[in-house]
Structures are given as C-alpha cells and as structure tokens.
PDB file of C-alpha atoms in Angstrom:
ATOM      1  CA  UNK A 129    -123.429  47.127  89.062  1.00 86.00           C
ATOM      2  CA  UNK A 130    -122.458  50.083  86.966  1.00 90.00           C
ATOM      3  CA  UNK A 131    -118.155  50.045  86.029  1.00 89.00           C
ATOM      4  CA  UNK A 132    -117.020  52.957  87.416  1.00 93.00           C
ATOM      5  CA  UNK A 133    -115.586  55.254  84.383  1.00 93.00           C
ATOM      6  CA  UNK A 134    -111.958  55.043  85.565  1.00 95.00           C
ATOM      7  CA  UNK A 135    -111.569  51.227  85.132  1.00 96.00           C
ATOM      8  CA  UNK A 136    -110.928  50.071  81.822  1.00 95.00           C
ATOM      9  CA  UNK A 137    -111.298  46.366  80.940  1.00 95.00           C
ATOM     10  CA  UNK A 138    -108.694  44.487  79.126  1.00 96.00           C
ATOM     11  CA  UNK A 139    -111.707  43.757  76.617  1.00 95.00           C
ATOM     12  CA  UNK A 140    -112.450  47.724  76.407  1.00 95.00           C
ATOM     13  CA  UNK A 141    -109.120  48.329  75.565  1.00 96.00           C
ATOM     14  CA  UNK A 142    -109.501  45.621  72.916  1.00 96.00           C
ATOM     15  CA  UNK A 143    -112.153  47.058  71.191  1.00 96.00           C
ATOM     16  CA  UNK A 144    -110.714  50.260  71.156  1.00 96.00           C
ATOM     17  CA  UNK A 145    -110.263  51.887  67.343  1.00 96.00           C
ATOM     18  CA  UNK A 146    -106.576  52.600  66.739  1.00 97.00           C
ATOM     19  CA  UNK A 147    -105.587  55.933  65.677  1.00 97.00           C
ATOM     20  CA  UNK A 148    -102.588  55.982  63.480  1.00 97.00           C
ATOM     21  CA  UNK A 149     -99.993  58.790  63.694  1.00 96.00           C
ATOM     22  CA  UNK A 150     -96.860  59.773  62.389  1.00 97.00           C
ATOM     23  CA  UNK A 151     -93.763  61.965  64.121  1.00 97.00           C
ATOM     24  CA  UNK A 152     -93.354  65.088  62.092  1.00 95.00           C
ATOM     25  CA  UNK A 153     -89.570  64.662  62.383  1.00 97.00           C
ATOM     26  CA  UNK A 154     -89.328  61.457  61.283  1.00 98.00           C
ATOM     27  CA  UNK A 155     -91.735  59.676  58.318  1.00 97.00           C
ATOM     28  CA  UNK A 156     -90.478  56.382  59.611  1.00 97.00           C
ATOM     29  CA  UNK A 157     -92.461  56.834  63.460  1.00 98.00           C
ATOM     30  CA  UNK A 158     -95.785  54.963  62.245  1.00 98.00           C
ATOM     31  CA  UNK A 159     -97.379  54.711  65.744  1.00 97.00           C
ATOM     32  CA  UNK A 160    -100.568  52.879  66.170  1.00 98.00           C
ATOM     33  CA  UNK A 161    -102.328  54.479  69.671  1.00 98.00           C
ATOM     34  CA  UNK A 162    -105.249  53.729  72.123  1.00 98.00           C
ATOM     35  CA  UNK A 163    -105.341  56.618  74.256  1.00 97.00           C
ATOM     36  CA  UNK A 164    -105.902  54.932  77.188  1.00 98.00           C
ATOM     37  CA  UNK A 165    -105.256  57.536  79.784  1.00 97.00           C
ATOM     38  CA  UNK A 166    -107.831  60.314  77.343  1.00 97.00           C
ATOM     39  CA  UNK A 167    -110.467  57.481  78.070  1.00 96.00           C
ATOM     40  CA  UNK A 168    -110.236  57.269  81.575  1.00 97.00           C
ATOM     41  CA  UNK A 169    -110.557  60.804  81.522  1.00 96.00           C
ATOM     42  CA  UNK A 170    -106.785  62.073  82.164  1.00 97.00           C
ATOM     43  CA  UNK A 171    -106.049  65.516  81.677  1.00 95.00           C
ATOM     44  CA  UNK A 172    -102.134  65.673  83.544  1.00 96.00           C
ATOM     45  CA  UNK A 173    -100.644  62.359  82.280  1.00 97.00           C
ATOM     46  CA  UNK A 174    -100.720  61.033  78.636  1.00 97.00           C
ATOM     47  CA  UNK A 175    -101.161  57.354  78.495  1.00 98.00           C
ATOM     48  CA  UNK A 176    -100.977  55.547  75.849  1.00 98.00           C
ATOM     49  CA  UNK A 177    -100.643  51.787  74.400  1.00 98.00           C
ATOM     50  CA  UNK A 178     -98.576  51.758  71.269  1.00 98.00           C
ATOM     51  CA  UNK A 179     -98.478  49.188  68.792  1.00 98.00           C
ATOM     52  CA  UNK A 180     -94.586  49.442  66.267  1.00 98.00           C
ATOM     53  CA  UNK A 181     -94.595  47.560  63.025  1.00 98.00           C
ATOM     54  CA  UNK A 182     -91.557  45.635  62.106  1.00 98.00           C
ATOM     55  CA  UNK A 183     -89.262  48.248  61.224  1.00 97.00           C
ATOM     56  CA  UNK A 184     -90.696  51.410  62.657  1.00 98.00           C
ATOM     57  CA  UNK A 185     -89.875  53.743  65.058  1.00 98.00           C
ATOM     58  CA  UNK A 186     -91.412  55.025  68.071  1.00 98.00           C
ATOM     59  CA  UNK A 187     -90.476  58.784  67.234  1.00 98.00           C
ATOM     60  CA  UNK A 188     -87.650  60.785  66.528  1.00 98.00           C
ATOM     61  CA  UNK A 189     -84.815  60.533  69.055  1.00 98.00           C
ATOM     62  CA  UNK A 190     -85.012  63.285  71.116  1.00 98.00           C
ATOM     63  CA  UNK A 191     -85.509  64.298  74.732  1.00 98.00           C
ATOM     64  CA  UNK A 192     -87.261  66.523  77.098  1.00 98.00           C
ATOM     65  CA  UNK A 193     -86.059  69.451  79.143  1.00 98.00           C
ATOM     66  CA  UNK A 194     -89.373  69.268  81.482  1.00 98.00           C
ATOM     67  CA  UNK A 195     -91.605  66.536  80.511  1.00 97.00           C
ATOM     68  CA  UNK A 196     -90.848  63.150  82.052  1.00 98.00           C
ATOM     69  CA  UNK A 197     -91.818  59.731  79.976  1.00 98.00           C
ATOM     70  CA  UNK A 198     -91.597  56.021  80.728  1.00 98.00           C
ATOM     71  CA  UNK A 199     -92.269  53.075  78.860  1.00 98.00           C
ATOM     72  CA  UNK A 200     -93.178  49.317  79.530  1.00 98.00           C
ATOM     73  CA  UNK A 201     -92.501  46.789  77.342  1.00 98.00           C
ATOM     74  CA  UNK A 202     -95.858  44.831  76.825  1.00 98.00           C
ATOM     75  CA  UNK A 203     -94.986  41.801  73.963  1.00 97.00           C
ATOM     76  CA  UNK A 204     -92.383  41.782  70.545  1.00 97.00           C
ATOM     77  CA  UNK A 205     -88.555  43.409  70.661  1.00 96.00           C
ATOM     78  CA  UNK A 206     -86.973  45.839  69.560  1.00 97.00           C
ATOM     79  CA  UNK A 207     -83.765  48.625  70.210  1.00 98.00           C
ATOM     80  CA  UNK A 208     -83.895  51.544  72.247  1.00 98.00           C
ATOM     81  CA  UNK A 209     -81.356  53.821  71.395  1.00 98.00           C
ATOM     82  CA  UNK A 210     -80.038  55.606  74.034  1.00 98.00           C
ATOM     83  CA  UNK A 211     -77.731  58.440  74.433  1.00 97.00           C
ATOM     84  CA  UNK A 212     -76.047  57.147  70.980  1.00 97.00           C
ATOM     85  CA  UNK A 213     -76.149  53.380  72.855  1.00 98.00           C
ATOM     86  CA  UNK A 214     -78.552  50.610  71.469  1.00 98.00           C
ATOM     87  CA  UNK A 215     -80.162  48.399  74.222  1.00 98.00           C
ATOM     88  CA  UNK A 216     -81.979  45.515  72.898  1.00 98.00           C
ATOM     89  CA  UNK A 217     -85.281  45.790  74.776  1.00 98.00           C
ATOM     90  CA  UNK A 218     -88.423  42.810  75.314  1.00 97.00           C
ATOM     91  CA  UNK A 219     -91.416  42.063  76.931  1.00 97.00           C
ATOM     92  CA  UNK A 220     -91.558  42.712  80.622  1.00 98.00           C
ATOM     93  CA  UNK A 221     -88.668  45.817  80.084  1.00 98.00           C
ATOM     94  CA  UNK A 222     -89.150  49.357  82.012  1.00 98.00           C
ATOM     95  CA  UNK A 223     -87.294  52.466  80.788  1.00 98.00           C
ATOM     96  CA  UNK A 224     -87.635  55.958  82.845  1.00 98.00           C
ATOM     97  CA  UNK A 225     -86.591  59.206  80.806  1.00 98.00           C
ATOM     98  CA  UNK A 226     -86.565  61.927  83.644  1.00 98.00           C
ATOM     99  CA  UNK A 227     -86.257  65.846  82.464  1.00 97.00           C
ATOM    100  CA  UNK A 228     -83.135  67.046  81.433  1.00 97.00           C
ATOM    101  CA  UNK A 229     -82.322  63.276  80.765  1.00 96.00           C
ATOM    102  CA  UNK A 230     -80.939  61.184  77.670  1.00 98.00           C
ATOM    103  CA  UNK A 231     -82.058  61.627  74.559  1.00 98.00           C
ATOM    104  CA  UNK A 232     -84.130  58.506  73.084  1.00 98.00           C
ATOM    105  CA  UNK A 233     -86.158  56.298  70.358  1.00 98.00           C
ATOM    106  CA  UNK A 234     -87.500  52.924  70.100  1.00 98.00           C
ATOM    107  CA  UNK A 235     -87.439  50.976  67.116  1.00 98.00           C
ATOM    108  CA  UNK A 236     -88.998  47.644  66.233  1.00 98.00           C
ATOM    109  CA  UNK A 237     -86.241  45.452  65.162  1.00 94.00           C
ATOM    110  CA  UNK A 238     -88.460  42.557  65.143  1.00 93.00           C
ATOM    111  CA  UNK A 239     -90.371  40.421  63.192  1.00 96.00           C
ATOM    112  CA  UNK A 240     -93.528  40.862  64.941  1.00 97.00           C
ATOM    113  CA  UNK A 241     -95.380  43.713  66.418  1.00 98.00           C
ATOM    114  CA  UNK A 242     -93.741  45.544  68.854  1.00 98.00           C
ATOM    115  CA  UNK A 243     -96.345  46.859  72.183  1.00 98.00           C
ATOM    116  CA  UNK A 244     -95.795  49.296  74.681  1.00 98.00           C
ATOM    117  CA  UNK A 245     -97.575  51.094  77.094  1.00 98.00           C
ATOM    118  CA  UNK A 246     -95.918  54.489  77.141  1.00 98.00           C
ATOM    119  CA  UNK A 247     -96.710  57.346  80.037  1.00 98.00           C
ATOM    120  CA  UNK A 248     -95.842  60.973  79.894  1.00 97.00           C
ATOM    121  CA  UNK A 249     -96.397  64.499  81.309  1.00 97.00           C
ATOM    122  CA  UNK A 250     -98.622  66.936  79.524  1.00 95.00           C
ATOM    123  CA  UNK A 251     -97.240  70.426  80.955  1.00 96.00           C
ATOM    124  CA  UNK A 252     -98.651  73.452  79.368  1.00 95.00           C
ATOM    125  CA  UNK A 253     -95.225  74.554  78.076  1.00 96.00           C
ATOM    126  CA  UNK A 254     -92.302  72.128  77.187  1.00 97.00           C
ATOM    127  CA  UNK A 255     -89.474  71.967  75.444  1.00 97.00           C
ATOM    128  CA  UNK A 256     -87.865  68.988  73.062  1.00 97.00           C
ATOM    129  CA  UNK A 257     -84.684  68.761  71.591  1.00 98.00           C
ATOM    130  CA  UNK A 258     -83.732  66.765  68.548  1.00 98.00           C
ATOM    131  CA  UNK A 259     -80.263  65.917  68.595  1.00 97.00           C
ATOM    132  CA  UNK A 260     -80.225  63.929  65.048  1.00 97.00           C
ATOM    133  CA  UNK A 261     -82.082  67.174  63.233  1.00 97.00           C
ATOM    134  CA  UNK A 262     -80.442  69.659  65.007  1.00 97.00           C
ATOM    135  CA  UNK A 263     -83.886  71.500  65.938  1.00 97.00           C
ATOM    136  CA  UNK A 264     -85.495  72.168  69.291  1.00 97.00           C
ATOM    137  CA  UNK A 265     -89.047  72.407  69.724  1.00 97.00           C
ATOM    138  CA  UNK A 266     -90.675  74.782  71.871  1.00 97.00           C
ATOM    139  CA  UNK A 267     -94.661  73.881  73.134  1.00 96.00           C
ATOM    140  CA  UNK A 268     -96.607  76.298  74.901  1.00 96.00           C
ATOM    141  CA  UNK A 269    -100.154  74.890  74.554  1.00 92.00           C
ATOM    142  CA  UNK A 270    -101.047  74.326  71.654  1.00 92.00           C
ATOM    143  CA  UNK A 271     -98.830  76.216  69.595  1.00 96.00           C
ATOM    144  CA  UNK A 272     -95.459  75.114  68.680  1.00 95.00           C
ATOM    145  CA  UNK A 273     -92.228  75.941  66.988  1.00 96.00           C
ATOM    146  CA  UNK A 274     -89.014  74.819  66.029  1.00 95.00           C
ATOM    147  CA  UNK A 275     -85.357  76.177  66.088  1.00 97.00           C
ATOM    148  CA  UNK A 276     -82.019  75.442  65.283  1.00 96.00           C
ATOM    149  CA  UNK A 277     -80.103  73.718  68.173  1.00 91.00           C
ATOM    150  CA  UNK A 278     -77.185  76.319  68.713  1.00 82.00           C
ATOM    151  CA  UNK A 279     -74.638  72.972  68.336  1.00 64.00           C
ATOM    152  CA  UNK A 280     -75.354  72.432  65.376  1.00 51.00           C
ATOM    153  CA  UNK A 281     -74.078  75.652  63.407  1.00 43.00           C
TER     154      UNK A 281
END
C-alpha cells in the first residue's frame, strides 16, 4: 500500500536535507530546519524541526502581535528567555506564545545539540516587535519592513 502524502515517517524526516538559516536581527540565530509541515503540504501552519548548536540562538527575542507559536522540546537544553526571565528548558518541555503575548528566544546553553519542533501561524499580514533592537517589523506577504519601536526614542 501506497503512504498517504500527509504521513511522514520518522525515517523520512531523517533523510530530510537541512536547510540552514540565519535571523536577520541577530547573526548569532544559526537555525538548522526540516520543514516538516511544507512537506506534508501545509499552507496555514509553519512546522518546523529545528536543530541549535551549542551556543546559538533560536532568533532574536521578539514577539508577535497576531501570529501565535509554540515549541516542544525534542532532546539537549537550553534557556528560554522570557519576558526578561530565563527558564532553563529540556527534553519533553512545551512553551505556548499566544498574540499579543511575551516577548521570547531560545538559546542553546548546552553542550550538545539542542532539538525542537517549533509550530507557528503563517497569516498574510503580521506584525513583530523586537524589544532588544528597538524595531518592529511589519509583514504583509511577502514584503516586509522595519521601524523604530516608538519606546525606544
């Protein structure tokens, strides 16, 4: 019998090629990705299993005014810091970020890889702020842009 597209093996995902990306706030979010959820064919969710090298972050803090995001702790530690408070976080950990919620970043404080499988919103328009860079990034498809955060005169 045929596997139905939507199911994705635990070998599939093995064999998956990692795409490597960096935040454009912050040089130190190395992120290695499978794009799980694109593979499956999902249009309304990003899904994604990321991979942290000791040391790295998962982005720049920030947090969204309309996008939700949550993130499961797969294998390795590391810190979330949250709302200026650092959490030490492990395998087997859920955090939920709704809209309008705190502001966020994961870092591998580790010695070994840190893995998470990370699930978020794609809405058409969005917007991000960056509390530590004092911008705010607006998304409306495709095209993006950044301002100054009016705290931050």
């Amino acid at each position: 019998m045929k596997q139905p597209k939507e199911l994705l093996k635990a070998a599939d995902i093995e064999a998956m090629s990692v795409t490597r990306a960096v935040h454009t706030l912050n040089p130190n979010a190395i992120r290695l990705r499978k794009s799980v959820g694109d593979v499956v064919g999902l249009t309304q969710l990003g899904a994604h299993i990321i991979t942290l090298m000791p040391g790295h972050d998962s982005s720049e803090y920030h947090r969204h005014l309309y996008e939700e995001e949550c993130l499961y702790i797969l294998s390795g530690n590391g810190e979330a810091l949250i709302d200026e408070q650092v959490c030490n976080v492990s395998a087997g950990d859920f955090l939920g970020f709704p809209r309008r919620g705190a502001a966020h970043v994961i870092t591998n404080a580790g010695s070994e890889p840190l893995v998470f499988l990370v699930v978020g919103q794609r809405l058409e328009h969005d917007v991000c702020d960056y509390p530590h860079k004092g911008v705010r990034l607006y998304t409306a498809g495709k095209d993006e842009a950044y301002t100054k955060l009016k705290d931050s005169d």
